[in-house]
XYZ file of C-alpha atoms in Angstrom:
349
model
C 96.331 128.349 112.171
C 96.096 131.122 109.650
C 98.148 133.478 107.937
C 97.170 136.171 105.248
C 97.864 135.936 102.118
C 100.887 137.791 100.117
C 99.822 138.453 96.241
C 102.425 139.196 93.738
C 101.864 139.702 89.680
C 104.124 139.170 86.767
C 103.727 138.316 83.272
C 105.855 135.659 82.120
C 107.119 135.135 78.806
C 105.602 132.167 76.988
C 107.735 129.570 75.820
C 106.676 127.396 72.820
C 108.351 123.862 72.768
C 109.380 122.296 69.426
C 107.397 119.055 68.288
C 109.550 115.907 68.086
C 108.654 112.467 66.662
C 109.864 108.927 66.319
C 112.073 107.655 63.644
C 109.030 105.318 62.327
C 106.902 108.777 61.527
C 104.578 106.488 59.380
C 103.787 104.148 61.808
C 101.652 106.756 64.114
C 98.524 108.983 63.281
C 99.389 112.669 61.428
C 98.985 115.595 63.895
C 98.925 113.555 66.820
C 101.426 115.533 68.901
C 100.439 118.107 71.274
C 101.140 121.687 71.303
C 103.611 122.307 74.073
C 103.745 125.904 75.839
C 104.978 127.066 78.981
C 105.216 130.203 81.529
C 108.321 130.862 83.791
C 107.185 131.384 87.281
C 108.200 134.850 89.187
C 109.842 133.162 92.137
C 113.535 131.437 91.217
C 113.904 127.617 91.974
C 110.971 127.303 93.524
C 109.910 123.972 92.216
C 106.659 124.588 90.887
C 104.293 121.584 90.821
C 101.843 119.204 90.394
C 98.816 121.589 88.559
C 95.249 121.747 89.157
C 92.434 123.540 87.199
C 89.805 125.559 89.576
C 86.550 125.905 88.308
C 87.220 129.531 87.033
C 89.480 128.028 84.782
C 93.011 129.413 86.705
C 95.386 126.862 87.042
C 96.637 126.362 90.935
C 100.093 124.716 91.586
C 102.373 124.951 95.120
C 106.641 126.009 95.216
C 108.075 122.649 96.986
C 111.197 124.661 98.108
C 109.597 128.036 98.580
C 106.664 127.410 100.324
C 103.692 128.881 98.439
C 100.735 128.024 96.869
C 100.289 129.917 93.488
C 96.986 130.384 91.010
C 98.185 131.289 87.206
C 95.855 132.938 84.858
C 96.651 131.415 81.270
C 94.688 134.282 79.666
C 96.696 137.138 81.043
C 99.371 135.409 81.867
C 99.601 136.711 85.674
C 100.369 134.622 88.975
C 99.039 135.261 92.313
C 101.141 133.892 95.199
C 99.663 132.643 99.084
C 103.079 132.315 101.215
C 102.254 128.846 103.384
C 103.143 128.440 107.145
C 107.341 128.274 107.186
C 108.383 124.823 106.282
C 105.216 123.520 104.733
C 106.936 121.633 101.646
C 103.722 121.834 99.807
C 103.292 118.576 97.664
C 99.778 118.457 95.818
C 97.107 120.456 95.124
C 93.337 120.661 94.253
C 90.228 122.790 94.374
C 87.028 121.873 95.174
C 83.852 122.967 93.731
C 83.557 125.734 96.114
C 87.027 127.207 95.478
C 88.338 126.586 98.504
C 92.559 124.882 97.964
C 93.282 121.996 99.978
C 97.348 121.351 99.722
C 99.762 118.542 101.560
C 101.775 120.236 104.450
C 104.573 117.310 103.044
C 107.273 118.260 105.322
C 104.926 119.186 108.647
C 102.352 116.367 108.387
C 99.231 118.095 108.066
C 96.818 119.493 105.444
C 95.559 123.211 104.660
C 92.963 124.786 103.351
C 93.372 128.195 101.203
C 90.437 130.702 101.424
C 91.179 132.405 97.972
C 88.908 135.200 98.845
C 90.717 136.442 101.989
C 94.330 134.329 101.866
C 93.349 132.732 104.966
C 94.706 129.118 105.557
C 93.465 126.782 108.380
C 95.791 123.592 109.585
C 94.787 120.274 109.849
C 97.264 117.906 111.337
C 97.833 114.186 111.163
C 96.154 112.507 113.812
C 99.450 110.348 114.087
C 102.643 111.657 114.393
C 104.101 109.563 111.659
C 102.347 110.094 109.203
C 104.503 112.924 108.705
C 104.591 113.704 104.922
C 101.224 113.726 103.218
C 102.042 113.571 99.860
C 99.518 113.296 96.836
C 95.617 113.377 97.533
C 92.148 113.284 95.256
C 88.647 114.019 95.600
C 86.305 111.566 96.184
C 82.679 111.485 94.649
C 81.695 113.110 98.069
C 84.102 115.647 97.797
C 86.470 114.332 100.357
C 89.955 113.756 100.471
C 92.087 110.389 99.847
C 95.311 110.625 100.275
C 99.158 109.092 100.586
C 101.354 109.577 103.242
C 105.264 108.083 101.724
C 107.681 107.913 104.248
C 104.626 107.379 107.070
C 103.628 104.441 104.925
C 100.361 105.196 104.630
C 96.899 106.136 102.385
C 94.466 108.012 104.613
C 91.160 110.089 104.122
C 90.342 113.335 104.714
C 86.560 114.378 105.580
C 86.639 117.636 104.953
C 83.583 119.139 107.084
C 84.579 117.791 110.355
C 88.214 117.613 109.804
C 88.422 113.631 110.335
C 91.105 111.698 109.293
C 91.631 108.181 109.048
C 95.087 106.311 108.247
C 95.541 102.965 106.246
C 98.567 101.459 107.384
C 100.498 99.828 104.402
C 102.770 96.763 104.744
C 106.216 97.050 106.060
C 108.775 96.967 102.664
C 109.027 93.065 102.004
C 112.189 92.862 100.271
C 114.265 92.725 103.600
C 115.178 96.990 103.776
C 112.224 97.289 106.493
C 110.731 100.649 106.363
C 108.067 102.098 103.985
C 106.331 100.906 100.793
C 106.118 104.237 100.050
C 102.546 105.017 98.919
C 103.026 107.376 96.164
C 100.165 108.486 93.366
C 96.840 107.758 93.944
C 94.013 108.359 91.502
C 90.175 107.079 92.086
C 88.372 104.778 89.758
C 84.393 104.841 88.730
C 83.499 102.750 91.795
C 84.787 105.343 94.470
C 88.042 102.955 94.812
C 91.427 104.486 95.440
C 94.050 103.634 93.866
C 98.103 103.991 94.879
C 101.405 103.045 93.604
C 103.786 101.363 96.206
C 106.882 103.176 95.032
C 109.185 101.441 97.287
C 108.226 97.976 96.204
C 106.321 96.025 92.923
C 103.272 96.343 93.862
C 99.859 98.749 93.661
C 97.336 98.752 96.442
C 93.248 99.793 96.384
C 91.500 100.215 99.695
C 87.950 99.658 99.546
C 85.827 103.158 100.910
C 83.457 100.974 102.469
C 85.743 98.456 104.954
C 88.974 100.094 104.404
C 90.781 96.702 104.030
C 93.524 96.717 101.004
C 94.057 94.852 98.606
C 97.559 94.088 96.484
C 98.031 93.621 93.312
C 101.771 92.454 92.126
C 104.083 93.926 89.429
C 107.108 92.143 87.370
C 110.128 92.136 89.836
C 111.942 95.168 89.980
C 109.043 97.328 89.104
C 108.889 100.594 90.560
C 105.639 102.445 89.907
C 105.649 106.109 90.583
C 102.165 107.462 89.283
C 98.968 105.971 87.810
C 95.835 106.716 85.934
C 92.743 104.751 85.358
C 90.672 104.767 81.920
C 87.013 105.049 80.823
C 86.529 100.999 81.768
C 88.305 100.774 85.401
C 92.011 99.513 84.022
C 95.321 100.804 85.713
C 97.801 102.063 84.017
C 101.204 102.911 86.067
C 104.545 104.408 85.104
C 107.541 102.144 85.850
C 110.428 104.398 86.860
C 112.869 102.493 87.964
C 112.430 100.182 84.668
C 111.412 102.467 81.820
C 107.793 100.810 81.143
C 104.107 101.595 81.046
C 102.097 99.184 82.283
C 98.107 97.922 82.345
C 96.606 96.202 85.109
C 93.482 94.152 85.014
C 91.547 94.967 88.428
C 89.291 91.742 87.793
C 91.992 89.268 87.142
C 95.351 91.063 88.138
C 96.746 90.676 84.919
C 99.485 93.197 84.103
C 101.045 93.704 80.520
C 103.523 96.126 79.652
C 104.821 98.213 76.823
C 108.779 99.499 77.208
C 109.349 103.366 76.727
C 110.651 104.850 73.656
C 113.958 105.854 75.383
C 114.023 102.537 77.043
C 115.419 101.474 80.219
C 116.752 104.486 81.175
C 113.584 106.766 80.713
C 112.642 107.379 83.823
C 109.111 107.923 83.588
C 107.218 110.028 86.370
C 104.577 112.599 85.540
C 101.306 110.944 83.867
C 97.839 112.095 83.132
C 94.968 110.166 80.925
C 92.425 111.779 78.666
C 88.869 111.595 77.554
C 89.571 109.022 74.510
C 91.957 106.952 76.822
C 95.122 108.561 75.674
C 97.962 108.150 78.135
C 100.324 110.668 77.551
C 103.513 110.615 80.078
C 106.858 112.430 80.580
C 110.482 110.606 80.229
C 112.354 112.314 82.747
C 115.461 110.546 82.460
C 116.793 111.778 79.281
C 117.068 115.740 78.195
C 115.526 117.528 77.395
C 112.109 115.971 79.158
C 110.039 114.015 76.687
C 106.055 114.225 76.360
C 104.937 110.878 75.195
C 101.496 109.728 74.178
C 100.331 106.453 74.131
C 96.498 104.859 72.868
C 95.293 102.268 75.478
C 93.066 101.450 73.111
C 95.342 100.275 69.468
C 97.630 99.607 72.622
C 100.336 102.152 70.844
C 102.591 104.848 71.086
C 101.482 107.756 69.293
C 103.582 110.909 69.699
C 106.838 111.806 71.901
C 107.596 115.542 71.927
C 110.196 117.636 73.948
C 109.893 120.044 76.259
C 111.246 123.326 74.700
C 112.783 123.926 78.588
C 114.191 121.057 79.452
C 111.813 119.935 81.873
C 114.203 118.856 84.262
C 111.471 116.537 86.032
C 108.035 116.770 85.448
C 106.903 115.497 88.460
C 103.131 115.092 88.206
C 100.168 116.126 85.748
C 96.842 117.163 85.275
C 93.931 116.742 82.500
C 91.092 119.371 82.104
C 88.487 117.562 80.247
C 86.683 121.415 79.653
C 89.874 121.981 77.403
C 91.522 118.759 76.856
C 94.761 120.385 77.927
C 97.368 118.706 80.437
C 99.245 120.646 82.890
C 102.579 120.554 83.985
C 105.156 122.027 86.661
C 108.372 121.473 85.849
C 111.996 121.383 87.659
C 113.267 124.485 85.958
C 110.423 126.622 87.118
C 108.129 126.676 84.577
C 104.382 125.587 84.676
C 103.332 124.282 80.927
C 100.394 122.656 79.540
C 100.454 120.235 76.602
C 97.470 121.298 74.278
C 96.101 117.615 72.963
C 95.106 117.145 69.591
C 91.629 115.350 68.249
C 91.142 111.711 67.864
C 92.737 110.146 64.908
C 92.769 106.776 64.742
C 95.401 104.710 62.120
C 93.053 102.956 59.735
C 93.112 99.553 59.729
């Protein structure tokens, strides 16, 4: 299926957010918050989300409830919209490095592909009817697609010159509801390995590229782990949601350790990105305004909280550019933002 594109312009007003800090100022590096800054989006309530730098340096993002894909220029500060098939319920985003936009059909069960030169979009559907909401996807080394599928209960890949799918089923939900596990994130590590949170259970899950076969590893009871990263040496760090923690685990020996959030139990923590020096820097969505938080994997401490001048609402999912060490942000109240990281400074011993 295709369907031309519809481009619209507008200049948005930026909006700077206001730095914030912890109580214990001392305790943490000088000038290691972020610069905060965001653009309102054109199109009202759209739920912008879940950001993605093409390789001409626009930043691409989808409208959950309206149904577009969207490409914002941060130098001019103009948006291009690409109306989607009705009913899409665009999830994720990302842009390979031939321009073409891949995006998850979430509410139809397929995935398209955007033609930025001409607007048109081509359909890929699910080879099985329940995996019905494709939800968050990376490239692989190759250039293909991985990919989770939440209520369908499943991580798939995509290849995209023939069109090929195949589906991982996950485990039916252990704790006696039935139903999904609810494969959620998914990142890939330096081996080719992807990597999902189980957000319906404790657990994370890697499927080998090679075999396919999964493999578990378990979180604390009562963990809930929305989105992960993984840093320069192959650990996993998840977001807890349900019980306000970041946590590490050990692919070689499943160990998992875990630091509580500064607003605690009630912190809700969903959107989470990881930078070049191993920085994990995270958003509390359960308190307001929406916090920005930085942690070092490395001095294993947190280093900078800082709210987001709009509220936030929920920040849903995130993106690092290496070229600019700047993560990117959609946001519940229709904004896209980016958090402009600051250099290395380490505390001295």
């Amino acid at each position: 299926m295709k369907l031309l594109r519809c481009a619209m312009l507008a200049l948005a007003g930026l909006l700077m957010a206001p730095a914030g800090g912890f109580a214990q100022e001392s305790e943490r590096p000088q000038g290691s918050d972020p610069r905060l800054e965001e653009w309102e989006v054109p199109w009202e309530e759209s739920r912008p989300r879940d950001p993605y730098v093409a390789p001409d340096g626009r930043v691409w993002f989808v409208g959950q409830r309206s149904h577009y894909a969207a490409v914002l220029d941060p130098d001019t500060g103009e948006f291009e919209r690409y109306d989607l098939p009705d009913g899409a319920g665009p999830h994720t985003v990302v842009v390979g490095s031939d321009g073409m936009v891949w995006y998850t059909g979430n509410r139809v069960g397929n995935i398209g592909r955007i033609d930025p030169a001409t607007g048109d979009i081509e359909i890929f559907p699910m080879p099985d009817e329940r995996a019905r909401d494709p939800h968050t996807f990376a490239f692989d080394a190759a250039g293909d697609l991985w990919f989770t599928v939440q209520g369908g209960n499943f991580v798939g890949k995509f290849w995209r010159e023939t069109g090929d799918v195949r589906l991982v089923e996950m485990p039916d939900n252990p704790e006696g509801r039935g139903g999904s596990t609810r494969p959620y994130g998914l990142k890939m590590d330096s081996r080719d390995r992807p990597w999902a949170t189980l957000f319906g259970t404790n657990q994370l899950v890697m499927v080998d590229p090679q075999t396919f076969e999964p493999t578990y590893y378990e979180l604390p009871e009562g963990a809930r782990p929305r989105r992960l990263v993984i840093d320069s040496r192959d650990i996993v760090w998840y977001v807890d949601y349900a019980r306000g923690y970041l946590g590490r685990v050990d692919p070689e020996s499943g160990e998992v350790t875990e630091w509580a959030n500064p607003s605690g139990e009630g912190a809700r923590p969903y959107g989470v990105a990881i930078d070049e020096h191993d920085r994990v820097w995270f958003v509390e969505t359960g308190v307001r305004p929406n916090r920005f938080v930085g942690f070092d994997a490395r001095t294993e401490q947190y280093i900078s909280e800082v709210d987001v001048a709009s509220g936030g609402g929920t920040i849903r999912h995130m993106y690092f550019d290496p070229k600019t060490s700047v993560v990117w942000f959609g946001t519940d109240v229709n904004t896209v933002g980016r958090a402009v990281l600051p250099p290395l400074r380490r505390v001295s011993e």
